[in-house]
Amino acid sequence: MLTLDTLNTMLAVSEEGMVEEMILALLASPQLVIFFEKFPRLKNAVTADLPRWREALRSRLKDARVPPELTEEVMCYQQSQLLSTPQFIVQLPQILALLHRLHSPYAAQAKQLTESNSTFTPALHTLFLQRWRLSLVVQATTLNQQLLEEEREQLLSDVQERMTLSGQLEPTLAENDNAAGRLWDMSAGQLKRGDYQLIVKYGEFLAAQPELMQLAEQLGRSREAKSVPKKYRKKTRRWKPGTEKRRADGNLSYTGTRTRYGAGAG
């Protein structure tokens, strides 16, 4: 079966413009406008998701299947393009019958073109094909827009759900833009409703207990310090068996290296 991506290529229909229009319409929706005004820190985080949204929409259009009726009409149109005018005249009754059977939007216009002209000239042949192609472009564009509208509704539903979660946690966790970005990423599905309700509860409790809040922050920094990147490791001497050397004062010294960790290389 014909894919929508192939149909767009055949008819030179550009889906990029339609995807961008849909994204802009989504960002301009009242739900998002109000959300951005209430939680400005999360606006950049949501905007950072736009490339992923675009890719998801392109993938949806690429994988979508064209309805059988439209596929059959497109195949007939392609075959008709290969015919000379005399050959086309011979096939014209079958073409008109097919358009009627498929309930093509072009069926009535095609019939009117043939009945209003007693002689089917090469110029009329060209006009017939041009208008047929235009009808197919309109049908393909409509199909793209219908699929994008379905995706917009689904995407808006997902975004609204994430906005609800992010909005409830924002006062607790989004102390800066980076934290707001992580919070928006978490809302993609890693947290369940009970999880964020518990976080909100703990956040409200800590906000009322400054000493405990300070302790929690210290514990958080301590935990992060346990994982030290390689660039912050210091090189020191490490003992290896058989590498002892006796110094002038009679004590032993050791060669080799040993690794310890610190906050800097100084």
PDB file of C-alpha atoms in Angstrom:
ATOM      1  CA  MET A   1       0.000   0.000   0.000  1.00  0.00           C
ATOM      2  CA  LEU A   2       1.140   3.519  -0.776  1.00  0.00           C
ATOM      3  CA  THR A   3       2.622   5.509   2.114  1.00  0.00           C
ATOM      4  CA  LEU A   4       1.829   9.160   2.677  1.00  0.00           C
ATOM      5  CA  ASP A   5       5.516  10.017   2.444  1.00  0.00           C
ATOM      6  CA  THR A   6       5.684   8.466  -1.044  1.00  0.00           C
ATOM      7  CA  LEU A   7       2.494  10.252  -2.085  1.00  0.00           C
ATOM      8  CA  ASN A   8       3.881  13.592  -0.906  1.00  0.00           C
ATOM      9  CA  THR A   9       7.029  12.980  -2.935  1.00  0.00           C
ATOM     10  CA  MET A  10       5.094  11.984  -6.059  1.00  0.00           C
ATOM     11  CA  LEU A  11       2.891  15.081  -5.936  1.00  0.00           C
ATOM     12  CA  ALA A  12       5.594  17.433  -4.595  1.00  0.00           C
ATOM     13  CA  VAL A  13       3.571  18.129  -1.460  1.00  0.00           C
ATOM     14  CA  SER A  14       5.745  19.677   1.261  1.00  0.00           C
ATOM     15  CA  GLU A  15       4.828  18.502   4.740  1.00  0.00           C
ATOM     16  CA  GLU A  16       7.492  20.677   6.421  1.00  0.00           C
ATOM     17  CA  GLY A  17       5.370  23.797   6.223  1.00  0.00           C
ATOM     18  CA  MET A  18       2.360  21.961   7.636  1.00  0.00           C
ATOM     19  CA  VAL A  19       4.437  20.551  10.509  1.00  0.00           C
ATOM     20  CA  GLU A  20       5.737  24.016  11.414  1.00  0.00           C
ATOM     21  CA  GLU A  21       2.243  25.507  11.291  1.00  0.00           C
ATOM     22  CA  MET A  22       0.994  22.792  13.622  1.00  0.00           C
ATOM     23  CA  ILE A  23       3.853  23.380  16.095  1.00  0.00           C
ATOM     24  CA  LEU A  24       3.176  27.128  16.115  1.00  0.00           C
ATOM     25  CA  ALA A  25      -0.540  26.527  16.632  1.00  0.00           C
ATOM     26  CA  LEU A  26       0.244  24.217  19.549  1.00  0.00           C
ATOM     27  CA  LEU A  27       2.547  26.749  21.220  1.00  0.00           C
ATOM     28  CA  ALA A  28      -0.099  29.448  20.750  1.00  0.00           C
ATOM     29  CA  SER A  29      -2.824  27.349  22.366  1.00  0.00           C
ATOM     30  CA  PRO A  30      -4.374  29.031  25.439  1.00  0.00           C
ATOM     31  CA  GLN A  31      -3.309  26.150  27.698  1.00  0.00           C
ATOM     32  CA  LEU A  32       0.395  26.625  26.952  1.00  0.00           C
ATOM     33  CA  VAL A  33       0.253  30.429  26.980  1.00  0.00           C
ATOM     34  CA  ILE A  34      -1.257  30.430  30.479  1.00  0.00           C
ATOM     35  CA  PHE A  35       1.211  27.770  31.646  1.00  0.00           C
ATOM     36  CA  PHE A  36       4.231  29.766  30.412  1.00  0.00           C
ATOM     37  CA  GLU A  37       2.962  32.907  32.138  1.00  0.00           C
ATOM     38  CA  LYS A  38       2.532  31.046  35.421  1.00  0.00           C
ATOM     39  CA  PHE A  39       5.777  29.038  35.251  1.00  0.00           C
ATOM     40  CA  PRO A  40       8.243  31.022  33.107  1.00  0.00           C
ATOM     41  CA  ARG A  41      11.198  28.812  34.109  1.00  0.00           C
ATOM     42  CA  LEU A  42       9.593  25.850  32.384  1.00  0.00           C
ATOM     43  CA  LYS A  43       9.119  27.677  29.069  1.00  0.00           C
ATOM     44  CA  ASN A  44      12.697  27.041  27.936  1.00  0.00           C
ATOM     45  CA  ALA A  45      12.395  23.401  28.972  1.00  0.00           C
ATOM     46  CA  VAL A  46       9.252  22.952  26.889  1.00  0.00           C
ATOM     47  CA  THR A  47      10.808  24.790  23.941  1.00  0.00           C
ATOM     48  CA  ALA A  48      13.775  22.412  24.071  1.00  0.00           C
ATOM     49  CA  ASP A  49      11.327  19.598  23.295  1.00  0.00           C
ATOM     50  CA  LEU A  50      10.373  21.109  19.916  1.00  0.00           C
ATOM     51  CA  PRO A  51      12.930  19.126  17.835  1.00  0.00           C
ATOM     52  CA  ARG A  52      11.590  15.893  19.315  1.00  0.00           C
ATOM     53  CA  TRP A  53       8.021  16.954  18.513  1.00  0.00           C
ATOM     54  CA  ARG A  54       8.969  17.753  14.918  1.00  0.00           C
ATOM     55  CA  GLU A  55      10.689  14.408  14.472  1.00  0.00           C
ATOM     56  CA  ALA A  56       7.701  12.549  15.911  1.00  0.00           C
ATOM     57  CA  LEU A  57       5.344  14.344  13.526  1.00  0.00           C
ATOM     58  CA  ARG A  58       7.559  13.664  10.506  1.00  0.00           C
ATOM     59  CA  SER A  59       7.762  10.010  11.490  1.00  0.00           C
ATOM     60  CA  ARG A  60       3.971   9.829  11.782  1.00  0.00           C
ATOM     61  CA  LEU A  61       3.509  11.264   8.295  1.00  0.00           C
ATOM     62  CA  LYS A  62       6.210   9.018   6.873  1.00  0.00           C
ATOM     63  CA  ASP A  63       4.681   5.816   8.239  1.00  0.00           C
ATOM     64  CA  ALA A  64       1.030   6.659   7.542  1.00  0.00           C
ATOM     65  CA  ARG A  65      -0.782   4.630   4.899  1.00  0.00           C
ATOM     66  CA  VAL A  66      -2.815   6.209   2.119  1.00  0.00           C
ATOM     67  CA  PRO A  67      -6.456   4.997   1.915  1.00  0.00           C
ATOM     68  CA  PRO A  68      -6.987   2.311  -0.762  1.00  0.00           C
ATOM     69  CA  GLU A  69      -9.330   4.512  -2.805  1.00  0.00           C
ATOM     70  CA  LEU A  70      -6.810   7.340  -3.058  1.00  0.00           C
ATOM     71  CA  THR A  71      -4.020   4.866  -3.803  1.00  0.00           C
ATOM     72  CA  GLU A  72      -6.004   3.416  -6.711  1.00  0.00           C
ATOM     73  CA  GLU A  73      -6.762   6.860  -8.095  1.00  0.00           C
ATOM     74  CA  VAL A  74      -3.108   7.903  -7.903  1.00  0.00           C
ATOM     75  CA  MET A  75      -2.026   4.742  -9.720  1.00  0.00           C
ATOM     76  CA  CYS A  76      -4.570   5.424 -12.469  1.00  0.00           C
ATOM     77  CA  TYR A  77      -3.332   9.007 -12.774  1.00  0.00           C
ATOM     78  CA  GLN A  78       0.273   7.852 -13.134  1.00  0.00           C
ATOM     79  CA  GLN A  79      -0.653   5.356 -15.847  1.00  0.00           C
ATOM     80  CA  SER A  80      -2.690   8.005 -17.672  1.00  0.00           C
ATOM     81  CA  GLN A  81       0.328  10.305 -17.811  1.00  0.00           C
ATOM     82  CA  LEU A  82       2.101   7.756 -20.011  1.00  0.00           C
ATOM     83  CA  LEU A  83      -0.637   7.692 -22.656  1.00  0.00           C
ATOM     84  CA  SER A  84      -0.684   9.662 -25.869  1.00  0.00           C
ATOM     85  CA  THR A  85      -3.821  11.664 -26.608  1.00  0.00           C
ATOM     86  CA  PRO A  86      -5.339   8.965 -28.893  1.00  0.00           C
ATOM     87  CA  GLN A  87      -4.574   6.287 -26.297  1.00  0.00           C
ATOM     88  CA  PHE A  88      -6.024   8.479 -23.541  1.00  0.00           C
ATOM     89  CA  ILE A  89      -9.258   8.964 -25.522  1.00  0.00           C
ATOM     90  CA  VAL A  90      -9.648   5.190 -25.751  1.00  0.00           C
ATOM     91  CA  GLN A  91      -9.138   4.793 -22.000  1.00  0.00           C
ATOM     92  CA  LEU A  92     -11.248   7.819 -21.018  1.00  0.00           C
ATOM     93  CA  PRO A  93     -14.534   5.928 -20.360  1.00  0.00           C
ATOM     94  CA  GLN A  94     -12.759   3.556 -17.969  1.00  0.00           C
ATOM     95  CA  ILE A  95     -11.020   6.496 -16.262  1.00  0.00           C
ATOM     96  CA  LEU A  96     -14.312   8.331 -15.737  1.00  0.00           C
ATOM     97  CA  ALA A  97     -15.937   5.143 -14.432  1.00  0.00           C
ATOM     98  CA  LEU A  98     -13.085   4.611 -11.974  1.00  0.00           C
ATOM     99  CA  LEU A  99     -13.303   8.193 -10.675  1.00  0.00           C
ATOM    100  CA  HIS A 100     -17.046   7.764 -10.175  1.00  0.00           C
ATOM    101  CA  ARG A 101     -16.638   4.402  -8.421  1.00  0.00           C
ATOM    102  CA  LEU A 102     -13.993   5.790  -6.051  1.00  0.00           C
ATOM    103  CA  HIS A 103     -16.134   8.861  -5.270  1.00  0.00           C
ATOM    104  CA  SER A 104     -13.204  11.024  -6.305  1.00  0.00           C
ATOM    105  CA  PRO A 105     -13.609  14.777  -5.747  1.00  0.00           C
ATOM    106  CA  TYR A 106     -12.446  15.143  -9.341  1.00  0.00           C
ATOM    107  CA  ALA A 107     -15.139  12.881 -10.828  1.00  0.00           C
ATOM    108  CA  ALA A 108     -17.731  15.598 -11.501  1.00  0.00           C
ATOM    109  CA  GLN A 109     -15.221  18.039 -12.990  1.00  0.00           C
ATOM    110  CA  ALA A 110     -13.697  15.320 -15.191  1.00  0.00           C
ATOM    111  CA  LYS A 111     -17.130  14.428 -16.560  1.00  0.00           C
ATOM    112  CA  GLN A 112     -17.962  18.091 -17.203  1.00  0.00           C
ATOM    113  CA  LEU A 113     -14.680  18.619 -19.103  1.00  0.00           C
ATOM    114  CA  THR A 114     -15.351  15.727 -21.469  1.00  0.00           C
ATOM    115  CA  GLU A 115     -19.047  16.418 -22.039  1.00  0.00           C
ATOM    116  CA  SER A 116     -18.632  20.142 -22.712  1.00  0.00           C
ATOM    117  CA  ASN A 117     -16.100  19.578 -25.501  1.00  0.00           C
ATOM    118  CA  SER A 118     -17.098  17.710 -28.639  1.00  0.00           C
ATOM    119  CA  THR A 119     -13.477  17.166 -29.652  1.00  0.00           C
ATOM    120  CA  PHE A 120     -10.895  15.897 -27.187  1.00  0.00           C
ATOM    121  CA  THR A 121      -7.759  17.770 -28.274  1.00  0.00           C
ATOM    122  CA  PRO A 122      -4.186  17.439 -26.955  1.00  0.00           C
ATOM    123  CA  ALA A 123      -4.689  20.753 -25.135  1.00  0.00           C
ATOM    124  CA  LEU A 124      -7.784  19.363 -23.412  1.00  0.00           C
ATOM    125  CA  HIS A 125      -5.824  16.220 -22.601  1.00  0.00           C
ATOM    126  CA  THR A 126      -3.175  18.339 -20.855  1.00  0.00           C
ATOM    127  CA  LEU A 127      -5.813  20.389 -19.022  1.00  0.00           C
ATOM    128  CA  PHE A 128      -7.575  17.209 -17.865  1.00  0.00           C
ATOM    129  CA  LEU A 129      -4.350  15.841 -16.345  1.00  0.00           C
ATOM    130  CA  GLN A 130      -3.385  19.193 -14.767  1.00  0.00           C
ATOM    131  CA  ARG A 131      -6.717  19.536 -12.983  1.00  0.00           C
ATOM    132  CA  TRP A 132      -6.629  15.896 -11.958  1.00  0.00           C
ATOM    133  CA  ARG A 133      -3.211  16.386 -10.406  1.00  0.00           C
ATOM    134  CA  LEU A 134      -4.434  19.501  -8.597  1.00  0.00           C
ATOM    135  CA  SER A 135      -7.310  17.478  -7.147  1.00  0.00           C
ATOM    136  CA  LEU A 136      -4.864  14.802  -5.954  1.00  0.00           C
ATOM    137  CA  VAL A 137      -2.646  17.455  -4.341  1.00  0.00           C
ATOM    138  CA  VAL A 138      -5.656  18.826  -2.452  1.00  0.00           C
ATOM    139  CA  GLN A 139      -6.577  15.308  -1.294  1.00  0.00           C
ATOM    140  CA  ALA A 140      -3.000  14.595  -0.170  1.00  0.00           C
ATOM    141  CA  THR A 141      -2.774  17.921   1.659  1.00  0.00           C
ATOM    142  CA  THR A 142      -6.082  17.247   3.400  1.00  0.00           C
ATOM    143  CA  LEU A 143      -4.858  13.820   4.480  1.00  0.00           C
ATOM    144  CA  ASN A 144      -1.653  15.337   5.877  1.00  0.00           C
ATOM    145  CA  GLN A 145      -3.613  17.946   7.784  1.00  0.00           C
ATOM    146  CA  GLN A 146      -6.024  15.370   9.219  1.00  0.00           C
ATOM    147  CA  LEU A 147      -3.158  13.239  10.522  1.00  0.00           C
ATOM    148  CA  LEU A 148      -1.362  16.276  11.932  1.00  0.00           C
ATOM    149  CA  GLU A 149      -4.541  17.394  13.676  1.00  0.00           C
ATOM    150  CA  GLU A 150      -4.854  13.960  15.297  1.00  0.00           C
ATOM    151  CA  GLU A 151      -1.225  14.170  16.399  1.00  0.00           C
ATOM    152  CA  ARG A 152      -1.736  17.715  17.677  1.00  0.00           C
ATOM    153  CA  GLU A 153      -4.621  16.599  19.880  1.00  0.00           C
ATOM    154  CA  GLN A 154      -2.568  13.694  21.250  1.00  0.00           C
ATOM    155  CA  LEU A 155       0.500  15.866  21.768  1.00  0.00           C
ATOM    156  CA  LEU A 156      -1.533  18.569  23.482  1.00  0.00           C
ATOM    157  CA  SER A 157      -3.041  15.948  25.799  1.00  0.00           C
ATOM    158  CA  ASP A 158       0.428  14.636  26.696  1.00  0.00           C
ATOM    159  CA  VAL A 159       1.804  18.135  27.222  1.00  0.00           C
ATOM    160  CA  GLN A 160      -1.131  19.112  29.437  1.00  0.00           C
ATOM    161  CA  GLU A 161      -0.540  16.044  31.603  1.00  0.00           C
ATOM    162  CA  ARG A 162       3.144  16.910  31.918  1.00  0.00           C
ATOM    163  CA  MET A 163       2.281  20.543  32.639  1.00  0.00           C
ATOM    164  CA  THR A 164       0.053  19.435  35.509  1.00  0.00           C
ATOM    165  CA  LEU A 165       2.885  17.415  37.038  1.00  0.00           C
ATOM    166  CA  SER A 166       5.569  20.040  36.380  1.00  0.00           C
ATOM    167  CA  GLY A 167       3.379  22.849  37.666  1.00  0.00           C
ATOM    168  CA  GLN A 168       2.799  21.076  40.977  1.00  0.00           C
ATOM    169  CA  LEU A 169       6.500  20.305  41.451  1.00  0.00           C
ATOM    170  CA  GLU A 170       7.870  23.607  40.135  1.00  0.00           C
ATOM    171  CA  PRO A 171       7.734  25.469  43.474  1.00  0.00           C
ATOM    172  CA  THR A 172       9.559  22.556  45.116  1.00  0.00           C
ATOM    173  CA  LEU A 173      12.224  21.596  42.582  1.00  0.00           C
ATOM    174  CA  ALA A 174      12.653  24.253  39.887  1.00  0.00           C
ATOM    175  CA  GLU A 175      15.012  26.645  41.641  1.00  0.00           C
ATOM    176  CA  ASN A 176      16.787  27.498  38.340  1.00  0.00           C
ATOM    177  CA  ASP A 177      16.532  26.894  34.596  1.00  0.00           C
ATOM    178  CA  ASN A 178      18.600  23.689  34.709  1.00  0.00           C
ATOM    179  CA  ALA A 179      16.434  22.229  37.451  1.00  0.00           C
ATOM    180  CA  ALA A 180      13.321  23.270  35.536  1.00  0.00           C
ATOM    181  CA  GLY A 181      14.642  21.423  32.496  1.00  0.00           C
ATOM    182  CA  ARG A 182      15.277  18.274  34.521  1.00  0.00           C
ATOM    183  CA  LEU A 183      11.827  18.586  36.056  1.00  0.00           C
ATOM    184  CA  TRP A 184      10.221  18.790  32.603  1.00  0.00           C
ATOM    185  CA  ASP A 185      12.205  15.733  31.481  1.00  0.00           C
ATOM    186  CA  MET A 186      11.066  13.813  34.574  1.00  0.00           C
ATOM    187  CA  SER A 187       7.458  14.580  33.717  1.00  0.00           C
ATOM    188  CA  ALA A 188       7.800  12.590  30.486  1.00  0.00           C
ATOM    189  CA  GLY A 189       6.773   9.453  32.349  1.00  0.00           C
ATOM    190  CA  GLN A 190       9.414   8.576  34.926  1.00  0.00           C
ATOM    191  CA  LEU A 191       7.216   9.714  37.790  1.00  0.00           C
ATOM    192  CA  LYS A 192       3.829   8.391  38.743  1.00  0.00           C
ATOM    193  CA  ARG A 193       1.121  10.420  40.426  1.00  0.00           C
ATOM    194  CA  GLY A 194       1.960   9.028  43.858  1.00  0.00           C
ATOM    195  CA  ASP A 195       5.641   9.868  43.338  1.00  0.00           C
ATOM    196  CA  TYR A 196       5.149  13.555  42.688  1.00  0.00           C
ATOM    197  CA  GLN A 197       2.518  13.883  45.417  1.00  0.00           C
ATOM    198  CA  LEU A 198       5.103  12.521  47.853  1.00  0.00           C
ATOM    199  CA  ILE A 199       7.749  14.937  46.534  1.00  0.00           C
ATOM    200  CA  VAL A 200       5.367  17.858  46.968  1.00  0.00           C
ATOM    201  CA  LYS A 201       4.563  16.716  50.501  1.00  0.00           C
ATOM    202  CA  TYR A 202       8.239  16.451  51.464  1.00  0.00           C
ATOM    203  CA  GLY A 203       9.019  19.757  49.769  1.00  0.00           C
ATOM    204  CA  GLU A 204       6.321  21.578  51.724  1.00  0.00           C
ATOM    205  CA  PHE A 205       7.537  19.980  54.951  1.00  0.00           C
ATOM    206  CA  LEU A 206      11.181  20.954  54.309  1.00  0.00           C
ATOM    207  CA  ALA A 207      10.177  24.484  53.346  1.00  0.00           C
ATOM    208  CA  ALA A 208       8.715  24.866  56.831  1.00  0.00           C
ATOM    209  CA  GLN A 209      11.876  23.444  58.457  1.00  0.00           C
ATOM    210  CA  PRO A 210      14.903  25.564  57.407  1.00  0.00           C
ATOM    211  CA  GLU A 211      17.374  23.462  59.404  1.00  0.00           C
ATOM    212  CA  LEU A 212      16.201  20.233  57.805  1.00  0.00           C
ATOM    213  CA  MET A 213      16.221  21.887  54.372  1.00  0.00           C
ATOM    214  CA  GLN A 214      19.859  22.889  54.883  1.00  0.00           C
ATOM    215  CA  LEU A 215      20.730  19.372  56.026  1.00  0.00           C
ATOM    216  CA  ALA A 216      18.994  17.868  52.988  1.00  0.00           C
ATOM    217  CA  GLU A 217      20.963  20.153  50.677  1.00  0.00           C
ATOM    218  CA  GLN A 218      24.228  19.176  52.393  1.00  0.00           C
ATOM    219  CA  LEU A 219      23.398  15.491  52.057  1.00  0.00           C
ATOM    220  CA  GLY A 220      22.618  16.006  48.399  1.00  0.00           C
ATOM    221  CA  ARG A 221      25.978  17.680  47.790  1.00  0.00           C
ATOM    222  CA  SER A 222      27.727  14.930  49.726  1.00  0.00           C
ATOM    223  CA  ARG A 223      26.127  12.277  47.548  1.00  0.00           C
ATOM    224  CA  GLU A 224      27.142  14.081  44.372  1.00  0.00           C
ATOM    225  CA  ALA A 225      30.731  14.336  45.620  1.00  0.00           C
ATOM    226  CA  LYS A 226      31.024  10.544  45.744  1.00  0.00           C
ATOM    227  CA  SER A 227      31.067  10.425  41.971  1.00  0.00           C
ATOM    228  CA  VAL A 228      34.131  12.432  40.929  1.00  0.00           C
ATOM    229  CA  PRO A 229      34.963  12.888  37.239  1.00  0.00           C
ATOM    230  CA  LYS A 230      38.391  11.695  36.087  1.00  0.00           C
ATOM    231  CA  LYS A 231      39.569  15.220  35.355  1.00  0.00           C
ATOM    232  CA  TYR A 232      39.350  16.016  39.085  1.00  0.00           C
ATOM    233  CA  ARG A 233      41.427  13.041  40.212  1.00  0.00           C
ATOM    234  CA  LYS A 234      44.837  13.697  41.772  1.00  0.00           C
ATOM    235  CA  LYS A 235      47.831  11.507  41.087  1.00  0.00           C
ATOM    236  CA  THR A 236      49.955  10.608  44.145  1.00  0.00           C
ATOM    237  CA  ARG A 237      52.489   7.929  44.932  1.00  0.00           C
ATOM    238  CA  ARG A 238      51.269   4.334  45.059  1.00  0.00           C
ATOM    239  CA  TRP A 239      53.301   1.593  46.685  1.00  0.00           C
ATOM    240  CA  LYS A 240      54.375  -1.369  44.598  1.00  0.00           C
ATOM    241  CA  PRO A 241      56.101  -4.423  46.075  1.00  0.00           C
ATOM    242  CA  GLY A 242      59.855  -4.387  45.579  1.00  0.00           C
ATOM    243  CA  THR A 243      60.100  -0.691  44.855  1.00  0.00           C
ATOM    244  CA  GLU A 244      61.451   0.377  48.262  1.00  0.00           C
ATOM    245  CA  LYS A 245      64.552   2.571  48.362  1.00  0.00           C
ATOM    246  CA  ARG A 246      66.426   3.444  51.502  1.00  0.00           C
ATOM    247  CA  ARG A 247      66.974   7.164  51.948  1.00  0.00           C
ATOM    248  CA  ALA A 248      70.053   8.723  53.473  1.00  0.00           C
ATOM    249  CA  ASP A 249      68.300   8.982  56.851  1.00  0.00           C
ATOM    250  CA  GLY A 250      67.798   5.235  56.915  1.00  0.00           C
ATOM    251  CA  ASN A 251      64.067   5.283  56.247  1.00  0.00           C
ATOM    252  CA  LEU A 252      62.427   3.566  53.311  1.00  0.00           C
ATOM    253  CA  SER A 253      60.919   5.465  50.415  1.00  0.00           C
ATOM    254  CA  TYR A 254      58.600   4.036  47.761  1.00  0.00           C
ATOM    255  CA  THR A 255      58.176   4.522  44.051  1.00  0.00           C
ATOM    256  CA  GLY A 256      55.023   4.021  42.059  1.00  0.00           C
ATOM    257  CA  THR A 257      51.757   5.916  42.049  1.00  0.00           C
ATOM    258  CA  ARG A 258      48.578   5.909  43.999  1.00  0.00           C
ATOM    259  CA  THR A 259      45.291   7.563  43.131  1.00  0.00           C
ATOM    260  CA  ARG A 260      43.241   9.669  45.486  1.00  0.00           C
ATOM    261  CA  TYR A 261      40.359  11.995  44.778  1.00  0.00           C
ATOM    262  CA  GLY A 262      39.890  15.625  45.536  1.00  0.00           C
ATOM    263  CA  ALA A 263      37.962  18.674  44.420  1.00  0.00           C
ATOM    264  CA  GLY A 264      40.723  19.948  42.158  1.00  0.00           C
ATOM    265  CA  ALA A 265      44.097  19.292  40.689  1.00  0.00           C
ATOM    266  CA  GLY A 266      45.894  21.996  42.754  1.00  0.00           C
TER     267      GLY A 266
END
